[in-house]
Protein backbone atom coordinates (compact mmCIF):
# COMPACT_ATOMS: atom_id res chain seq x y z
CA UNK A 1 0.00 0.00 0.00
CA UNK A 2 2.73 2.49 0.96
CA UNK A 3 4.93 1.69 -2.04
CA UNK A 4 1.91 2.21 -4.25
CA UNK A 5 1.10 5.54 -2.58
CA UNK A 6 4.67 6.75 -3.21
CA UNK A 7 4.41 5.81 -6.88
CA UNK A 8 1.05 7.53 -7.23
CA UNK A 9 2.47 10.69 -5.65
CA UNK A 10 5.39 10.60 -8.06
CA UNK A 11 2.84 10.36 -10.87
CA UNK A 12 1.13 13.56 -9.69
CA UNK A 13 -1.42 12.36 -7.14
CA UNK A 14 -2.17 14.94 -4.43
CA UNK A 15 -2.39 13.55 -0.93
CA UNK A 16 -5.88 13.97 0.59
CA UNK A 17 -6.80 14.81 4.17
CA UNK A 18 -7.83 11.18 4.71
CA UNK A 19 -4.49 9.96 3.34
CA UNK A 20 -2.71 12.37 5.67
CA UNK A 21 -4.54 11.01 8.71
CA UNK A 22 -3.87 7.45 7.61
CA UNK A 23 -0.14 8.23 7.56
CA UNK A 24 -0.32 9.55 11.11
CA UNK A 25 -2.54 6.76 12.42
CA UNK A 26 -1.18 3.64 10.73
CA UNK A 27 0.03 0.99 13.19
CA UNK A 28 3.60 0.96 14.46
CA UNK A 29 4.29 -2.15 12.40
CA UNK A 30 4.15 0.10 9.31
CA UNK A 31 6.82 2.58 10.47
CA UNK A 32 9.46 1.38 8.04
CA UNK A 33 7.15 1.10 5.04
CA UNK A 34 5.97 4.69 5.55
CA UNK A 35 9.54 5.89 5.97
CA UNK A 36 10.46 4.06 2.77
CA UNK A 37 7.56 5.71 0.89
CA UNK A 38 8.73 9.15 2.04
CA UNK A 39 12.34 8.30 1.09
CA UNK A 40 11.23 7.12 -2.35
CA UNK A 41 9.62 10.51 -3.00
CA UNK A 42 12.46 12.50 -1.39
CA UNK A 43 15.08 10.60 -3.43
CA UNK A 44 13.25 11.25 -6.68
CA UNK A 45 13.33 15.02 -6.16
CA UNK A 46 16.53 15.53 -4.20
CA UNK A 47 18.67 12.40 -4.52
CA UNK A 48 21.03 12.22 -1.56
CA UNK A 49 21.48 15.99 -1.27
CA UNK A 50 20.93 17.90 1.98
CA UNK A 51 20.34 21.62 2.25
CA UNK A 52 22.17 23.06 5.25
CA UNK A 53 20.66 26.34 6.41
CA UNK A 54 22.57 28.55 8.82
CA UNK A 55 20.64 30.98 11.00
CA UNK A 56 21.69 34.49 11.95
CA UNK A 57 19.73 35.98 14.82
CA UNK A 58 20.15 39.49 13.47
CA UNK A 59 17.98 41.18 16.08
CA UNK A 60 17.58 39.22 19.25
CA UNK A 61 14.94 39.56 21.98
CA UNK A 62 12.49 42.25 23.12
CA UNK A 63 9.97 41.47 20.41
CA UNK A 64 6.64 43.24 20.90
CA UNK A 65 4.66 40.12 19.92
CA UNK A 66 3.47 37.58 22.47
CA UNK A 67 3.96 34.27 20.69
CA UNK A 68 3.60 31.93 23.67
CA UNK A 69 6.38 29.58 22.55
CA UNK A 70 9.02 32.24 21.96
CA UNK A 71 11.76 33.21 24.38
CA UNK A 72 12.40 36.37 22.36
CA UNK A 73 9.01 37.88 23.14
CA UNK A 74 9.15 40.80 25.57
CA UNK A 75 6.29 38.99 27.35
CA UNK A 76 8.56 36.04 28.13
CA UNK A 77 10.20 36.01 31.54
CA UNK A 78 13.64 34.98 30.48
CA UNK A 79 15.27 36.66 27.57
CA UNK A 80 18.94 36.34 28.34
CA UNK A 81 20.75 38.09 25.53
CA UNK A 82 19.40 41.01 23.55
CA UNK A 83 20.92 43.11 20.86
CA UNK A 84 19.89 45.56 18.18
CA UNK A 85 19.98 44.83 14.49
CA UNK A 86 23.40 43.68 13.28
CA UNK A 87 25.40 45.92 10.99
CA UNK A 88 25.99 45.17 7.34
CA UNK A 89 29.60 44.25 8.13
CA UNK A 90 28.53 41.81 10.85
CA UNK A 91 25.97 40.17 8.56
CA UNK A 92 28.57 39.69 5.82
CA UNK A 93 31.06 38.29 8.35
CA UNK A 94 28.46 35.82 9.62
CA UNK A 95 27.59 34.77 6.07
CA UNK A 96 31.27 34.04 5.40
CA UNK A 97 31.44 31.95 8.56
CA UNK A 98 28.25 30.15 7.58
CA UNK A 99 29.74 29.29 4.21
CA UNK A 100 33.00 28.11 5.76
CA UNK A 101 31.03 25.92 8.17
CA UNK A 102 29.38 24.22 5.20
CA UNK A 103 26.11 26.14 5.01
CA UNK A 104 24.05 26.15 1.81
CA UNK A 105 21.82 29.10 2.68
CA UNK A 106 22.15 32.07 5.06
CA UNK A 107 18.90 32.78 6.94
CA UNK A 108 18.68 36.23 8.52
CA UNK A 109 15.99 36.51 11.17
CA UNK A 110 14.80 39.37 13.33
CA UNK A 111 12.73 39.28 16.51
CA UNK A 112 10.30 42.00 15.47
CA UNK A 113 6.66 42.47 14.61
CA UNK A 114 7.77 43.99 11.33
CA UNK A 115 11.25 45.12 10.31
CA UNK A 116 11.93 48.86 10.08
CA UNK A 117 13.00 50.46 6.82
CA UNK A 118 16.51 50.93 8.17
CA UNK A 119 16.81 47.21 8.96
CA UNK A 120 15.46 46.37 5.51
CA UNK A 121 18.03 48.67 3.91
CA UNK A 122 20.85 47.16 5.97
CA UNK A 123 19.94 43.63 4.94
CA UNK A 124 19.56 44.75 1.32
CA UNK A 125 23.08 46.21 1.37
CA UNK A 126 24.50 43.14 3.08
CA UNK A 127 22.78 40.84 0.59
CA UNK A 128 24.32 42.65 -2.36
CA UNK A 129 27.77 42.11 -0.86
CA UNK A 130 27.07 38.49 0.13
CA UNK A 131 25.87 37.74 -3.38
CA UNK A 132 28.85 39.45 -5.01
CA UNK A 133 31.51 37.94 -2.75
CA UNK A 134 30.08 34.57 -1.71
CA UNK A 135 27.26 33.80 -4.13
CA UNK A 136 25.33 32.38 -1.20
CA UNK A 137 21.53 32.08 -1.02
CA UNK A 138 19.94 34.53 1.41
CA UNK A 139 16.59 34.14 3.16
CA UNK A 140 15.01 36.99 5.12
CA UNK A 141 12.73 36.52 8.12
CA UNK A 142 11.76 40.05 9.10
CA UNK A 143 8.28 39.72 10.49
CA UNK A 144 4.90 40.71 9.14
CA UNK A 145 4.86 42.37 5.73
CA UNK A 146 1.29 43.56 5.30
CA UNK A 147 -0.35 46.45 3.44
CA UNK A 148 1.38 48.75 0.99
CA UNK A 149 4.38 49.35 3.29
CA UNK A 150 4.99 45.64 3.67
CA UNK A 151 4.77 45.17 -0.08
CA UNK A 152 7.25 48.02 -0.67
CA UNK A 153 9.74 46.52 1.83
CA UNK A 154 9.45 43.13 0.18
CA UNK A 155 10.09 44.63 -3.24
CA UNK A 156 13.16 46.43 -1.88
CA UNK A 157 14.57 43.16 -0.48
CA UNK A 158 13.78 41.28 -3.68
CA UNK A 159 15.46 43.91 -5.84
CA UNK A 160 18.58 43.61 -3.65
CA UNK A 161 18.81 39.88 -4.42
CA UNK A 162 17.26 38.23 -1.37
CA UNK A 163 16.14 34.81 -2.58
CA UNK A 164 13.52 33.68 -0.10
CA UNK A 165 11.21 35.10 2.55
CA UNK A 166 10.41 33.11 5.68
CA UNK A 167 7.24 33.55 7.64
CA UNK A 168 5.98 30.52 9.51
CA UNK A 169 2.26 29.83 9.83
CA UNK A 170 3.30 28.03 13.03
CA UNK A 171 0.02 26.31 13.80
CA UNK A 172 -3.52 25.75 12.63
CA UNK A 173 -5.77 28.79 12.24
CA UNK A 174 -8.28 27.37 14.77
CA UNK A 175 -5.82 27.44 17.65
CA UNK A 176 -3.79 30.47 16.57
CA UNK A 177 -5.50 32.73 19.18
CA UNK A 178 -4.33 30.30 21.86
CA UNK A 179 -0.67 30.82 20.99
CA UNK A 180 -0.62 34.52 20.14
CA UNK A 181 -2.83 37.54 20.82
CA UNK A 182 -0.89 40.32 19.09
CA UNK A 183 -1.35 39.22 15.49
CA UNK A 184 -3.50 36.72 13.63
CA UNK A 185 -3.10 33.75 11.38
CA UNK A 186 -4.56 35.93 8.63
CA UNK A 187 -1.76 38.49 9.12
CA UNK A 188 0.73 35.69 8.58
CA UNK A 189 -1.07 34.40 5.53
CA UNK A 190 -1.22 37.90 4.03
CA UNK A 191 2.55 38.22 4.54
CA UNK A 192 3.10 34.96 2.69
CA UNK A 193 0.87 36.09 -0.17
CA UNK A 194 2.69 39.43 -0.42
CA UNK A 195 6.07 37.67 -0.41
CA UNK A 196 4.91 35.37 -3.16
CA UNK A 197 3.65 38.30 -5.23
CA UNK A 198 7.01 40.01 -4.77
CA UNK A 199 8.62 36.97 -6.40
CA UNK A 200 10.21 35.32 -3.38
CA UNK A 201 10.64 31.64 -2.91
CA UNK A 202 8.44 30.98 0.12
CA UNK A 203 9.70 29.43 3.33
CA UNK A 204 6.99 28.70 5.89
CA UNK A 205 6.64 26.03 8.51
CA UNK A 206 5.12 25.07 11.82
CA UNK A 207 5.87 24.07 15.37
CA UNK A 208 4.47 20.69 16.40
CA UNK A 209 3.58 20.23 20.06
CA UNK A 210 1.57 23.35 20.92
CA UNK A 211 -1.74 21.61 21.56
CA UNK A 212 -2.83 21.00 17.99
CA UNK A 213 -4.59 17.82 16.89
CA UNK A 214 -3.40 15.41 14.22
CA UNK A 215 -6.35 16.58 12.08
CA UNK A 216 -5.04 20.13 12.31
CA UNK A 217 -1.48 19.08 11.43
CA UNK A 218 -2.85 17.12 8.46
CA UNK A 219 -4.69 20.24 7.27
CA UNK A 220 -1.58 22.36 7.68
CA UNK A 221 0.45 19.91 5.58
CA UNK A 222 -2.07 20.42 2.78
CA UNK A 223 -2.20 24.19 3.36
CA UNK A 224 1.52 24.49 2.63
CA UNK A 225 0.99 22.66 -0.64
CA UNK A 226 -1.97 24.90 -1.54
CA UNK A 227 0.09 28.02 -0.76
CA UNK A 228 2.94 26.72 -2.95
CA UNK A 229 5.50 26.91 -0.14
CA UNK A 230 8.94 25.88 -1.41
CA UNK A 231 10.62 25.28 1.92
CA UNK A 232 8.86 23.93 5.02
CA UNK A 233 10.67 23.97 8.37
CA UNK A 234 9.03 21.35 10.59
CA UNK A 235 9.88 22.36 14.15
CA UNK A 236 9.11 20.40 17.30
CA UNK A 237 8.40 22.53 20.35
CA UNK A 238 11.35 23.20 22.62
CA UNK A 239 9.60 24.52 25.70
CA UNK A 240 11.74 27.52 26.64
CA UNK A 241 11.83 28.56 30.29
CA UNK A 242 9.92 31.76 30.92
CA UNK A 243 7.50 31.33 28.02
CA UNK A 244 3.81 30.61 28.42
CA UNK A 245 4.33 27.18 26.91
CA UNK A 246 7.15 26.28 29.29
CA UNK A 247 4.85 23.95 31.19
CA UNK A 248 5.14 21.66 28.20
CA UNK A 249 8.79 21.04 29.05
CA UNK A 250 7.97 17.44 29.77
CA UNK A 251 6.14 17.02 26.53
CA UNK A 252 8.12 14.63 24.45
CA UNK A 253 6.98 13.26 21.16
CA UNK A 254 7.75 9.65 20.58
CA UNK A 255 10.63 9.69 18.08
CA UNK A 256 8.70 7.54 15.63
CA UNK A 257 5.73 9.90 15.86
CA UNK A 258 8.00 12.84 15.04
CA UNK A 259 9.24 10.86 12.03
CA UNK A 260 5.65 10.21 10.96
CA UNK A 261 5.05 13.96 10.87
CA UNK A 262 8.11 14.45 8.67
CA UNK A 263 6.87 11.66 6.37
CA UNK A 264 3.47 13.35 6.18
CA UNK A 265 4.99 16.69 5.15
CA UNK A 266 7.13 14.97 2.51
CA UNK A 267 4.25 12.97 1.02
CA UNK A 268 1.92 15.99 1.04
CA UNK A 269 4.57 18.29 -0.45
CA UNK A 270 6.67 16.00 -2.63
CA UNK A 271 8.89 18.60 -4.31
CA UNK A 272 9.23 20.98 -1.34
CA UNK A 273 12.30 21.33 0.83
CA UNK A 274 11.27 19.66 4.09
CA UNK A 275 13.48 20.74 6.96
CA UNK A 276 13.89 18.72 10.13
CA UNK A 277 14.17 21.83 12.25
CA UNK A 278 14.35 22.93 15.86
CA UNK A 279 13.68 20.21 18.38
CA UNK A 280 14.94 17.35 16.21
CA UNK A 281 17.64 16.53 18.75
CA UNK A 282 15.18 16.64 21.66
CA UNK A 283 12.30 14.72 20.13
CA UNK A 284 13.93 12.36 17.63
CA UNK A 285 16.84 11.53 19.91
CA UNK A 286 18.68 8.41 18.72
CA UNK A 287 16.47 8.24 15.61
CA UNK A 288 17.60 11.70 14.53
CA UNK A 289 19.51 10.56 11.46
CA UNK A 290 16.38 8.84 10.09
CA UNK A 291 14.86 12.33 9.72
CA UNK A 292 16.92 12.81 6.56
CA UNK A 293 15.00 10.07 4.76
CA UNK A 294 11.77 12.11 4.59
CA UNK A 295 13.48 15.51 5.06
CA UNK A 296 16.16 16.92 2.78
CA UNK A 297 17.16 19.90 4.88
CA UNK A 298 18.32 20.88 8.36
CA UNK A 299 19.48 23.93 10.24
CA UNK A 300 23.21 23.53 10.65
CA UNK A 301 24.72 24.44 13.99
CA UNK A 302 21.69 25.17 16.14
CA UNK A 303 18.74 27.50 16.31
CA UNK A 304 17.87 31.10 17.13
CA UNK A 305 18.11 30.89 20.89
CA UNK A 306 18.62 27.19 21.50
CA UNK A 307 21.76 25.18 20.80
CA UNK A 308 21.63 22.21 18.47
CA UNK A 309 24.10 19.35 18.52
CA UNK A 310 26.74 21.50 16.77
CA UNK A 311 27.79 21.77 13.13
CA UNK A 312 30.44 19.06 13.47
CA UNK A 313 27.91 16.45 14.57
CA UNK A 314 25.36 17.64 12.01
CA UNK A 315 27.91 17.20 9.21
CA UNK A 316 29.09 13.85 10.58
CA UNK A 317 25.48 12.63 10.61
CA UNK A 318 25.06 13.60 6.94
CA UNK A 319 28.38 11.97 6.10
CA UNK A 320 27.47 8.74 7.89
CA UNK A 321 24.26 8.61 5.87
CA UNK A 322 26.42 8.94 2.72
CA UNK A 323 24.45 12.04 1.84
CA UNK A 324 25.93 15.26 0.56
CA UNK A 325 25.49 18.88 1.62
CA UNK A 326 24.55 21.28 -1.16
CA UNK A 327 27.47 23.67 -1.48
CA UNK A 328 26.78 27.29 -0.54
CA UNK A 329 28.99 28.36 -3.53
S1 LIG B 1 8.07 34.27 17.15
FE1 LIG B 1 8.84 36.08 16.11
S2 LIG B 1 7.12 37.52 16.20
FE2 LIG B 1 6.69 35.96 17.75
S3 LIG B 1 7.57 36.77 19.67
FE3 LIG B 1 9.15 35.47 18.72
S4 LIG B 1 10.40 36.88 17.52
FE4 LIG B 1 8.46 37.94 17.96
PDB file of N, CA, C and O in Angstrom, residues 54-92:
ATOM      1  N   UNK A  54      21.931  27.994   7.618  1.00  0.00           N
ATOM      2  CA  UNK A  54      22.567  28.546   8.823  1.00  0.00           C
ATOM      3  C   UNK A  54      21.829  29.814   9.232  1.00  0.00           C
ATOM      4  O   UNK A  54      21.624  30.721   8.411  1.00  0.00           O
ATOM      5  N   UNK A  55      21.417  29.853  10.497  1.00  0.00           N
ATOM      6  CA  UNK A  55      20.639  30.984  11.003  1.00  0.00           C
ATOM      7  C   UNK A  55      21.529  32.103  11.527  1.00  0.00           C
ATOM      8  O   UNK A  55      22.546  31.852  12.182  1.00  0.00           O
ATOM      9  N   UNK A  56      21.108  33.342  11.266  1.00  0.00           N
ATOM     10  CA  UNK A  56      21.688  34.493  11.953  1.00  0.00           C
ATOM     11  C   UNK A  56      20.566  35.150  12.736  1.00  0.00           C
ATOM     12  O   UNK A  56      19.535  35.511  12.156  1.00  0.00           O
ATOM     13  N   UNK A  57      20.737  35.273  14.027  1.00  0.00           N
ATOM     14  CA  UNK A  57      19.728  35.978  14.823  1.00  0.00           C
ATOM     15  C   UNK A  57      20.099  37.455  14.801  1.00  0.00           C
ATOM     16  O   UNK A  57      20.782  37.969  15.674  1.00  0.00           O
ATOM     17  N   UNK A  58      19.642  38.144  13.764  1.00  0.00           N
ATOM     18  CA  UNK A  58      20.146  39.487  13.465  1.00  0.00           C
ATOM     19  C   UNK A  58      19.581  40.569  14.378  1.00  0.00           C
ATOM     20  O   UNK A  58      20.113  41.675  14.439  1.00  0.00           O
ATOM     21  N   UNK A  59      18.481  40.265  15.033  1.00  0.00           N
ATOM     22  CA  UNK A  59      17.981  41.181  16.079  1.00  0.00           C
ATOM     23  C   UNK A  59      17.317  40.305  17.125  1.00  0.00           C
ATOM     24  O   UNK A  59      16.274  39.712  16.886  1.00  0.00           O
ATOM     25  N   UNK A  60      17.958  40.231  18.268  1.00  0.00           N
ATOM     26  CA  UNK A  60      17.580  39.219  19.254  1.00  0.00           C
ATOM     27  C   UNK A  60      16.815  39.833  20.420  1.00  0.00           C
ATOM     28  O   UNK A  60      17.237  40.815  21.006  1.00  0.00           O
ATOM     29  N   UNK A  61      15.671  39.211  20.760  1.00  0.00           N
ATOM     30  CA  UNK A  61      14.944  39.560  21.975  1.00  0.00           C
ATOM     31  C   UNK A  61      14.108  40.823  21.880  1.00  0.00           C
ATOM     32  O   UNK A  61      14.094  41.535  20.881  1.00  0.00           O
ATOM     33  N   UNK A  62      13.327  41.054  22.961  1.00  0.00           N
ATOM     34  CA  UNK A  62      12.491  42.246  23.122  1.00  0.00           C
ATOM     35  C   UNK A  62      11.492  42.444  21.994  1.00  0.00           C
ATOM     36  O   UNK A  62      11.187  43.569  21.607  1.00  0.00           O
ATOM     37  N   UNK A  63      10.978  41.356  21.466  1.00  0.00           N
ATOM     38  CA  UNK A  63       9.971  41.474  20.413  1.00  0.00           C
ATOM     39  C   UNK A  63       8.633  41.860  21.035  1.00  0.00           C
ATOM     40  O   UNK A  63       8.252  41.361  22.093  1.00  0.00           O
ATOM     41  N   UNK A  64       7.924  42.747  20.366  1.00  0.00           N
ATOM     42  CA  UNK A  64       6.642  43.238  20.900  1.00  0.00           C
ATOM     43  C   UNK A  64       5.549  42.170  20.880  1.00  0.00           C
ATOM     44  O   UNK A  64       4.536  42.312  21.576  1.00  0.00           O
ATOM     45  N   UNK A  65       5.727  41.128  20.076  1.00  0.00           N
ATOM     46  CA  UNK A  65       4.665  40.122  19.922  1.00  0.00           C
ATOM     47  C   UNK A  65       4.666  39.161  21.119  1.00  0.00           C
ATOM     48  O   UNK A  65       5.648  39.063  21.847  1.00  0.00           O
ATOM     49  N   UNK A  66       3.542  38.457  21.283  1.00  0.00           N
ATOM     50  CA  UNK A  66       3.467  37.585  22.471  1.00  0.00           C
ATOM     51  C   UNK A  66       3.293  36.107  22.096  1.00  0.00           C
ATOM     52  O   UNK A  66       2.523  35.391  22.739  1.00  0.00           O
ATOM     53  N   UNK A  67       4.022  35.681  21.087  1.00  0.00           N
ATOM     54  CA  UNK A  67       3.957  34.266  20.693  1.00  0.00           C
ATOM     55  C   UNK A  67       4.352  33.429  21.924  1.00  0.00           C
ATOM     56  O   UNK A  67       5.444  33.599  22.467  1.00  0.00           O
ATOM     57  N   UNK A  68       3.438  32.560  22.343  1.00  0.00           N
ATOM     58  CA  UNK A  68       3.596  31.928  23.667  1.00  0.00           C
ATOM     59  C   UNK A  68       4.753  30.934  23.740  1.00  0.00           C
ATOM     60  O   UNK A  68       5.119  30.486  24.815  1.00  0.00           O
ATOM     61  N   UNK A  69       5.290  30.556  22.594  1.00  0.00           N
ATOM     62  CA  UNK A  69       6.382  29.577  22.553  1.00  0.00           C
ATOM     63  C   UNK A  69       7.749  30.246  22.507  1.00  0.00           C
ATOM     64  O   UNK A  69       8.774  29.578  22.574  1.00  0.00           O
ATOM     65  N   UNK A  70       7.774  31.574  22.371  1.00  0.00           N
ATOM     66  CA  UNK A  70       9.018  32.239  21.960  1.00  0.00           C
ATOM     67  C   UNK A  70       9.719  32.949  23.106  1.00  0.00           C
ATOM     68  O   UNK A  70       9.151  33.844  23.745  1.00  0.00           O
ATOM     69  N   UNK A  71      10.960  32.590  23.330  1.00  0.00           N
ATOM     70  CA  UNK A  71      11.763  33.211  24.378  1.00  0.00           C
ATOM     71  C   UNK A  71      12.214  34.615  24.012  1.00  0.00           C
ATOM     72  O   UNK A  71      12.773  35.324  24.854  1.00  0.00           O
ATOM     73  N   UNK A  72      11.984  35.035  22.775  1.00  0.00           N
ATOM     74  CA  UNK A  72      12.403  36.373  22.363  1.00  0.00           C
ATOM     75  C   UNK A  72      11.289  37.408  22.517  1.00  0.00           C
ATOM     76  O   UNK A  72      11.497  38.594  22.271  1.00  0.00           O
ATOM     77  N   UNK A  73      10.111  36.952  22.908  1.00  0.00           N
ATOM     78  CA  UNK A  73       9.008  37.880  23.143  1.00  0.00           C
ATOM     79  C   UNK A  73       9.303  38.715  24.381  1.00  0.00           C
ATOM     80  O   UNK A  73       9.821  38.199  25.372  1.00  0.00           O
ATOM     81  N   UNK A  74       8.936  39.990  24.360  1.00  0.00           N
ATOM     82  CA  UNK A  74       9.151  40.797  25.571  1.00  0.00           C
ATOM     83  C   UNK A  74       8.201  40.359  26.690  1.00  0.00           C
ATOM     84  O   UNK A  74       8.348  40.753  27.833  1.00  0.00           O
ATOM     85  N   UNK A  75       7.209  39.521  26.339  1.00  0.00           N
ATOM     86  CA  UNK A  75       6.288  38.991  27.350  1.00  0.00           C
ATOM     87  C   UNK A  75       6.868  37.750  28.033  1.00  0.00           C
ATOM     88  O   UNK A  75       6.315  37.281  29.020  1.00  0.00           O
ATOM     89  N   UNK A  76       7.942  37.211  27.491  1.00  0.00           N
ATOM     90  CA  UNK A  76       8.562  36.042  28.129  1.00  0.00           C
ATOM     91  C   UNK A  76       9.382  36.517  29.324  1.00  0.00           C
ATOM     92  O   UNK A  76       9.836  37.653  29.380  1.00  0.00           O
ATOM     93  N   UNK A  77       9.543  35.621  30.289  1.00  0.00           N
ATOM     94  CA  UNK A  77      10.201  36.009  31.541  1.00  0.00           C
ATOM     95  C   UNK A  77      11.724  35.952  31.442  1.00  0.00           C
ATOM     96  O   UNK A  77      12.416  36.508  32.245  1.00  0.00           O
ATOM     97  N   UNK A  78      12.206  35.239  30.477  1.00  0.00           N
ATOM     98  CA  UNK A  78      13.644  34.978  30.483  1.00  0.00           C
ATOM     99  C   UNK A  78      14.248  35.171  29.096  1.00  0.00           C
ATOM    100  O   UNK A  78      14.349  34.255  28.311  1.00  0.00           O
ATOM    101  N   UNK A  79      14.581  36.398  28.826  1.00  0.00           N
ATOM    102  CA  UNK A  79      15.266  36.656  27.568  1.00  0.00           C
ATOM    103  C   UNK A  79      16.684  37.036  27.956  1.00  0.00           C
ATOM    104  O   UNK A  79      16.944  38.127  28.431  1.00  0.00           O
ATOM    105  N   UNK A  80      17.596  36.113  27.801  1.00  0.00           N
ATOM    106  CA  UNK A  80      18.937  36.342  28.342  1.00  0.00           C
ATOM    107  C   UNK A  80      19.715  37.393  27.553  1.00  0.00           C
ATOM    108  O   UNK A  80      20.069  38.432  28.079  1.00  0.00           O
ATOM    109  N   UNK A  81      19.927  37.152  26.293  1.00  0.00           N
ATOM    110  CA  UNK A  81      20.753  38.094  25.528  1.00  0.00           C
ATOM    111  C   UNK A  81      19.868  38.889  24.575  1.00  0.00           C
ATOM    112  O   UNK A  81      18.963  38.356  23.970  1.00  0.00           O
ATOM    113  N   UNK A  82      20.166  40.171  24.464  1.00  0.00           N
ATOM    114  CA  UNK A  82      19.405  41.011  23.549  1.00  0.00           C
ATOM    115  C   UNK A  82      20.389  41.892  22.808  1.00  0.00           C
ATOM    116  O   UNK A  82      21.349  42.370  23.378  1.00  0.00           O
ATOM    117  N   UNK A  83      20.117  42.116  21.553  1.00  0.00           N
ATOM    118  CA  UNK A  83      20.924  43.111  20.857  1.00  0.00           C
ATOM    119  C   UNK A  83      20.121  43.714  19.715  1.00  0.00           C
ATOM    120  O   UNK A  83      19.147  43.144  19.251  1.00  0.00           O
ATOM    121  N   UNK A  84      20.554  44.887  19.285  1.00  0.00           N
ATOM    122  CA  UNK A  84      19.886  45.557  18.179  1.00  0.00           C
ATOM    123  C   UNK A  84      20.257  44.897  16.865  1.00  0.00           C
ATOM    124  O   UNK A  84      21.005  43.910  16.843  1.00  0.00           O
ATOM    125  N   UNK A  85      19.749  45.443  15.785  1.00  0.00           N
ATOM    126  CA  UNK A  85      19.980  44.826  14.490  1.00  0.00           C
ATOM    127  C   UNK A  85      21.466  44.873  14.145  1.00  0.00           C
ATOM    128  O   UNK A  85      22.134  45.885  14.335  1.00  0.00           O
ATOM    129  N   UNK A  86      21.983  43.756  13.645  1.00  0.00           N
ATOM    130  CA  UNK A  86      23.399  43.680  13.284  1.00  0.00           C
ATOM    131  C   UNK A  86      23.719  44.646  12.150  1.00  0.00           C
ATOM    132  O   UNK A  86      22.867  44.980  11.338  1.00  0.00           O
ATOM    133  N   UNK A  87      24.966  45.043  12.080  1.00  0.00           N
ATOM    134  CA  UNK A  87      25.398  45.924  10.989  1.00  0.00           C
ATOM    135  C   UNK A  87      25.597  45.102   9.715  1.00  0.00           C
ATOM    136  O   UNK A  87      25.699  43.868   9.755  1.00  0.00           O
ATOM    137  N   UNK A  88      25.726  45.839   8.621  1.00  0.00           N
ATOM    138  CA  UNK A  88      25.994  45.175   7.340  1.00  0.00           C
ATOM    139  C   UNK A  88      27.283  44.357   7.437  1.00  0.00           C
ATOM    140  O   UNK A  88      27.340  43.203   6.992  1.00  0.00           O
ATOM    141  N   UNK A  89      28.312  44.935   8.044  1.00  0.00           N
ATOM    142  CA  UNK A  89      29.605  44.248   8.131  1.00  0.00           C
ATOM    143  C   UNK A  89      29.468  42.944   8.927  1.00  0.00           C
ATOM    144  O   UNK A  89      30.036  41.917   8.566  1.00  0.00           O
ATOM    145  N   UNK A  90      28.705  43.004  10.010  1.00  0.00           N
ATOM    146  CA  UNK A  90      28.533  41.813  10.853  1.00  0.00           C
ATOM    147  C   UNK A  90      27.760  40.727  10.090  1.00  0.00           C
ATOM    148  O   UNK A  90      28.076  39.535  10.175  1.00  0.00           O
ATOM    149  N   UNK A  91      26.745  41.147   9.340  1.00  0.00           N
ATOM    150  CA  UNK A  91      25.972  40.166   8.562  1.00  0.00           C
ATOM    151  C   UNK A  91      26.857  39.489   7.517  1.00  0.00           C
ATOM    152  O   UNK A  91      26.799  38.264   7.334  1.00  0.00           O
ATOM    153  N   UNK A  92      27.689  40.273   6.848  1.00  0.00           N
ATOM    154  CA  UNK A  92      28.567  39.694   5.821  1.00  0.00           C
ATOM    155  C   UNK A  92      29.573  38.747   6.477  1.00  0.00           C
ATOM    156  O   UNK A  92      29.843  37.653   5.983  1.00  0.00           O
TER     157      UNK A  92
END
